[in-house]
Coordinates of C-alpha atoms in Angstrom, one line a residue:
X1 CA -5.7 9.2 -9.7
X2 CA -7.5 8.6 -6.5
X3 CA -7.8 4.9 -5.0
X4 CA -11.1 3.6 -4.5
X5 CA -11.4 3.3 -0.1
X6 CA -11.2 0.2 0.9
X7 CA -14.2 -1.6 2.5
X8 CA -15.3 -0.7 6.4
X9 CA -13.3 -3.4 7.7
X10 CA -10.1 -3.2 5.9
X11 CA -9.8 0.1 6.9
X12 CA -10.4 -0.5 10.4
X13 CA -7.5 -3.0 10.3
X14 CA -4.9 -1.7 8.1
X15 CA -1.6 -3.0 8.2
X16 CA 1.2 -0.9 9.0
X17 CA 4.2 -1.9 7.0
X18 CA 7.6 -1.4 9.3
X19 CA 11.0 -1.8 7.6
X20 CA 14.4 -0.2 6.7
X21 CA 15.2 0.4 3.2
X22 CA 18.0 3.1 2.8
X23 CA 19.5 3.1 -0.9
X24 CA 22.6 4.3 -2.8
X25 CA 22.0 4.5 -6.9
X26 CA 25.4 4.5 -7.6
X27 CA 25.6 0.1 -7.5
X28 CA 25.8 -1.5 -9.7
X29 CA 24.2 -5.0 -11.1
X30 CA 25.5 -8.5 -10.1
X31 CA 27.4 -10.2 -12.0
X32 CA 26.5 -13.8 -11.3
X33 CA 22.6 -14.2 -12.3
X34 CA 20.1 -14.3 -9.5
X35 CA 19.1 -17.6 -7.7
X36 CA 16.2 -18.4 -5.2
X37 CA 17.2 -17.7 -1.5
X38 CA 15.0 -20.4 0.8
X39 CA 16.0 -22.1 3.9
X40 CA 15.2 -25.7 2.9
X41 CA 14.2 -27.1 5.7
X42 CA 10.8 -25.0 6.0
X43 CA 10.0 -25.9 2.6
X44 CA 10.7 -29.4 2.2
X45 CA 6.9 -30.9 1.7
X46 CA 6.5 -27.8 -0.8
X47 CA 6.8 -29.1 -4.6
X48 CA 9.3 -27.0 -6.5
X49 CA 8.3 -23.4 -7.8
X50 CA 7.6 -24.3 -11.5
X51 CA 9.4 -22.3 -14.2
X52 CA 7.2 -20.2 -15.2
X53 CA 7.2 -18.7 -11.5
X54 CA 10.7 -18.4 -11.6
X55 CA 11.1 -16.4 -15.0
X56 CA 8.3 -14.1 -13.8
X57 CA 10.6 -13.3 -10.5
X58 CA 13.6 -13.2 -13.1
X59 CA 11.9 -10.5 -15.2
X60 CA 10.6 -8.9 -12.1
X61 CA 14.1 -8.1 -11.0
X62 CA 15.6 -7.5 -14.3
X63 CA 13.0 -4.9 -15.0
X64 CA 13.5 -2.8 -11.5
X65 CA 17.4 -2.7 -12.0
X66 CA 18.1 0.8 -14.0
X67 CA 14.5 1.7 -13.9
X68 CA 12.5 4.5 -13.5
X69 CA 10.9 3.0 -10.7
X70 CA 14.2 2.5 -9.1
X71 CA 15.3 6.0 -9.4
X72 CA 12.1 7.5 -7.9
X73 CA 12.4 5.1 -5.2
X74 CA 15.8 6.5 -4.3
X75 CA 15.7 10.1 -5.4
X76 CA 11.7 10.8 -5.3
X77 CA 8.6 10.7 -3.9
X78 CA 7.2 7.3 -3.6
X79 CA 4.7 6.9 -1.2
X80 CA 3.5 3.4 0.2
X81 CA 0.0 4.8 -1.0
X82 CA -0.9 6.9 -3.7
X83 CA -3.6 9.1 -3.0
X84 CA -3.2 8.2 0.6
X85 CA -6.5 9.1 2.8
X86 CA -7.0 9.5 6.6
X87 CA -10.3 8.9 8.4
X88 CA -11.6 11.0 11.3
X89 CA -10.6 9.4 14.3
X90 CA -14.3 9.6 15.5
X91 CA -15.3 7.3 12.9
X92 CA -16.6 4.1 14.2
X93 CA -19.0 1.3 12.3
X94 CA -21.3 2.3 14.8
X95 CA -22.0 5.5 14.1
X96 CA -24.0 6.6 11.1
X97 CA -21.7 9.0 10.0
X98 CA -19.2 6.2 9.2
X99 CA -21.9 4.5 7.2
X100 CA -23.5 7.7 5.3
X101 CA -19.1 8.6 4.4
X102 CA -19.3 5.0 2.9
X103 CA -22.1 5.7 1.1
X104 CA -21.1 9.2 -0.3
X105 CA -24.1 10.8 1.9
X106 CA -21.8 14.0 1.9
X107 CA -23.6 17.7 1.7
X108 CA -20.8 20.7 1.1
X109 CA -21.6 23.5 3.0
X110 CA -18.0 25.3 2.6
X111 CA -16.1 26.8 -0.4
X112 CA -13.0 25.6 -1.8
X113 CA -9.4 27.0 -1.1
X114 CA -7.0 27.7 -4.1
X115 CA -5.4 24.8 -5.5
X116 CA -3.1 26.3 -8.0
X117 CA 0.5 26.1 -7.4
X118 CA 2.7 23.6 -5.6
X119 CA 2.8 21.7 -2.5
X120 CA 6.0 20.7 -0.6
X121 CA 7.0 17.2 0.6
X122 CA 9.5 17.0 3.2
X123 CA 12.1 14.1 3.5
X124 CA 13.5 13.3 7.0
X125 CA 17.3 13.9 5.4
X126 CA 16.2 17.6 5.4
X127 CA 15.4 17.5 1.6
X128 CA 12.2 18.7 0.2
X129 CA 10.3 18.4 -3.3
X130 CA 7.5 20.9 -4.7
X131 CA 4.8 19.0 -6.6
X132 CA 2.2 20.5 -8.3
X133 CA -1.5 20.3 -6.2
X134 CA -4.3 18.1 -6.8
X135 CA -8.0 20.0 -7.0
X136 CA -9.9 19.4 -3.5
X137 CA -13.2 19.4 -5.8
X138 CA -11.6 16.4 -7.6
X139 CA -11.7 14.5 -4.4
X140 CA -15.4 15.4 -3.3
X141 CA -16.9 14.7 -6.4
X142 CA -14.8 10.9 -6.0
X143 CA -16.5 10.5 -2.3
X144 CA -19.5 11.7 -3.4
X145 CA -19.9 9.4 -7.0
X146 CA -19.2 6.1 -4.9
X147 CA -22.1 4.5 -3.1
X148 CA -21.6 1.7 -0.7
X149 CA -24.5 -0.2 0.5
X150 CA -26.6 0.6 3.4
X151 CA -27.4 -2.9 5.1
X152 CA -27.9 -1.5 9.0
X153 CA -28.1 1.7 10.0
X154 CA -31.1 4.3 8.9
X155 CA -29.8 5.4 5.5
X156 CA -30.9 9.2 5.4
X157 CA -28.1 9.9 7.7
X158 CA -25.8 12.7 6.3
X159 CA -22.4 14.3 6.8
X160 CA -22.0 17.7 6.0
X161 CA -18.6 19.6 5.3
X162 CA -18.5 22.6 7.1
X163 CA -14.7 23.7 6.1
X164 CA -12.1 22.7 3.0
X165 CA -8.5 23.9 4.0
X166 CA -4.7 22.8 3.7
X167 CA -3.0 20.9 6.2
X168 CA 0.0 18.0 6.6
X169 CA 0.2 14.5 7.3
X170 CA 3.3 12.0 8.2
X171 CA 3.4 9.6 5.6
X172 CA 5.4 6.3 4.9
X173 CA 7.2 6.7 1.7
X174 CA 10.3 5.1 0.0
X175 CA 12.6 7.6 1.8
X176 CA 11.3 7.3 5.4
X177 CA 8.4 9.3 7.0
X178 CA 7.9 12.3 5.2
X179 CA 5.5 15.2 5.9
X180 CA 3.1 15.8 2.8
X181 CA 0.5 18.5 2.0
X182 CA -3.2 17.2 2.3
X183 CA -6.3 18.5 1.8
X184 CA -8.5 18.4 5.4
X185 CA -12.1 18.1 5.1
X186 CA -14.1 18.8 8.3
X187 CA -17.7 17.4 8.6
X188 CA -20.4 18.9 11.1
X189 CA -20.4 16.7 14.6
X190 CA -16.9 15.3 14.1
X191 CA -13.8 16.4 16.0
X192 CA -11.2 15.3 13.5
X193 CA -11.3 16.2 9.6
X194 CA -11.2 13.6 6.9
X195 CA -7.7 14.0 5.0
X196 CA -6.4 13.5 1.8
X197 CA -2.8 13.8 0.1
X198 CA -2.5 16.8 -2.0
X199 CA 0.3 15.9 -4.6
X200 CA 0.4 12.4 -6.4
X201 CA 3.2 9.7 -6.3
X202 CA 5.7 10.1 -9.1
X203 CA 5.9 6.0 -8.9
X204 CA 4.8 4.8 -11.9
X205 CA 1.4 3.2 -11.9
X206 CA 1.6 -0.7 -11.0
X207 CA -0.9 -3.5 -10.6
X208 CA -1.3 -4.0 -6.7
X209 CA -0.6 -7.7 -7.1
X210 CA -1.0 -10.4 -9.9
X211 CA -4.5 -12.3 -9.9
X212 CA -4.1 -15.9 -8.6
X213 CA -5.9 -17.1 -11.8
X214 CA -2.6 -15.9 -13.6
X215 CA -0.5 -17.7 -11.4
X216 CA 0.2 -21.7 -10.8
X217 CA -1.8 -23.5 -8.5
X218 CA -0.1 -22.8 -4.8
X219 CA 1.3 -19.6 -6.1
X220 CA -0.4 -16.4 -4.7
X221 CA 1.4 -13.1 -4.6
X222 CA 2.3 -10.6 -1.7
X223 CA 0.4 -7.6 -0.5
X224 CA 2.4 -6.5 1.9
X225 CA 5.7 -7.2 3.9
X226 CA 7.5 -6.4 7.6
X227 CA 11.0 -7.5 8.9
X228 CA 10.2 -10.2 11.4
X229 CA 14.0 -11.7 12.9
X230 CA 16.2 -11.7 10.4
X231 CA 13.5 -12.7 7.9
X232 CA 10.2 -11.1 6.3
X233 CA 6.9 -11.5 6.9
X234 CA 4.4 -11.2 4.0
X235 CA 1.0 -10.6 3.8
X236 CA -0.8 -12.6 1.1
X237 CA -4.6 -12.9 0.4
X238 CA -5.2 -16.4 -1.5
X239 CA -8.4 -16.0 -3.5
X240 CA -9.3 -19.7 -2.8
X241 CA -8.1 -19.0 1.1
X242 CA -5.7 -22.1 0.8
X243 CA -3.5 -22.3 4.3
X244 CA -0.1 -20.4 3.5
X245 CA 3.3 -22.3 3.4
X246 CA 6.5 -20.6 3.9
X247 CA 7.5 -18.3 1.2
X248 CA 10.0 -18.2 -1.6
X249 CA 12.5 -15.1 -2.1
X250 CA 14.3 -14.5 -5.6
X251 CA 17.2 -12.4 -4.9
X252 CA 19.8 -10.7 -6.9
X253 CA 21.6 -7.7 -5.6
X254 CA 19.4 -4.6 -6.0
X255 CA 15.9 -6.3 -5.0
X256 CA 14.8 -9.6 -3.1
X257 CA 11.6 -10.8 -5.1
X258 CA 8.6 -12.2 -2.7
X259 CA 6.9 -15.3 -4.0
X260 CA 4.0 -16.4 -1.9
X261 CA 3.1 -20.3 -1.3
X262 CA 0.2 -21.8 -0.4
X263 CA -1.3 -25.8 0.3
X264 CA -3.3 -25.1 -3.1
X265 CA -6.2 -26.6 -1.4
X266 CA -9.5 -24.5 -1.2
X267 CA -11.1 -24.0 2.2
X268 CA -14.0 -21.8 4.0
X269 CA -12.7 -18.3 4.2
X270 CA -12.6 -16.7 7.5
X271 CA -14.7 -13.5 8.4
X272 CA -13.8 -10.6 8.0
X273 CA -10.6 -11.5 6.0
X274 CA -8.6 -14.1 4.6
X275 CA -5.0 -12.5 5.0
X276 CA -2.1 -14.8 6.4
X277 CA 1.6 -13.9 6.9
X278 CA 3.9 -16.4 5.9
X279 CA 7.7 -16.3 6.5
X280 CA 10.3 -15.5 3.8
X281 CA 13.8 -16.6 4.9
X282 CA 17.1 -15.6 2.6
X283 CA 20.4 -16.2 2.7
X284 CA 22.1 -12.9 2.8
X285 CA 21.2 -9.5 4.7
X286 CA 18.3 -7.6 3.4
X287 CA 20.9 -4.5 2.9
X288 CA 19.8 -1.7 0.9
X289 CA 17.9 -4.2 -1.3
X290 CA 14.2 -3.2 -2.6
X291 CA 11.4 -5.8 -1.7
X292 CA 9.1 -6.3 -4.5
X293 CA 6.0 -8.2 -5.1
X294 CA 5.3 -10.5 -8.4
X295 CA 3.8 -7.5 -10.0
X296 CA 6.9 -5.7 -9.8
X297 CA 5.6 -2.9 -6.9
X298 CA 7.4 -2.5 -3.6
X299 CA 5.9 -4.1 -0.7
X300 CA 8.2 -2.9 2.1
X301 CA 8.6 0.5 3.1
X302 CA 10.9 2.1 5.8
X303 CA 9.6 2.1 9.3
X304 CA 7.4 4.8 10.2
X305 CA 9.2 7.0 13.1
X306 CA 7.2 7.4 16.5
X307 CA 6.1 11.4 17.2
X308 CA 7.8 12.8 19.8

């Protein structure tokens, strides 16, 4: 399934997640029980985690070890975003073309290419994988079905698709930066095309995160993470916009489960985003452990390799 395009503000400020998580599927589970790893001085003023939260983190960790998710993470095609898309470089909020795109005001003046067969995902270790191609017509139908409000620009602006063609893009996955097949949609008047991944993730479908309403007060789920000076920096987006505290980490030999903490005190949400970036400390090196949120979804992916 193609994911719904984020709002314009989020599209223009999308966070790049940078980390290195190589792996070997032959490791054995830890014999000792997992315990939360946390630098105590950073959380001296925070209430202890409830048994409910720790039990959820424990179940997430246990479910990962030996699962299909873990196997695909190590040996399959597990992109950071399923149905990932790439916007034209000359889209800006000030231009009517961008508003027309978000509003689904898109006309088709081109034929669709054949889509039967497979597309090749090429991994940085020199291996590749053939996966079934998606139907580019579904992309067009999805983009024109969604209607975003048009509060400012003249709402009669329209985009015209002048070509639909196969292409490739670099994409962040659990196995590093891969080359993935895409469908490119060229628009009249724009120099660069809109592109959508032409193959689907092999990863099992998971919720993006656990809703705050399903967690105790002062606990929120992590959306993304990156490595920062021998620790992790997580992105949280608490629904009540409470100030972030340093996060907690529940660790095993296979995974780290990140637990976002806040003061629990609601405040007025800033514009355009309420995202915050707390630190998550842990005691042992990360190594090849996967980093998960409370929904059981990986939130830390290998670094994007700069193009030479």
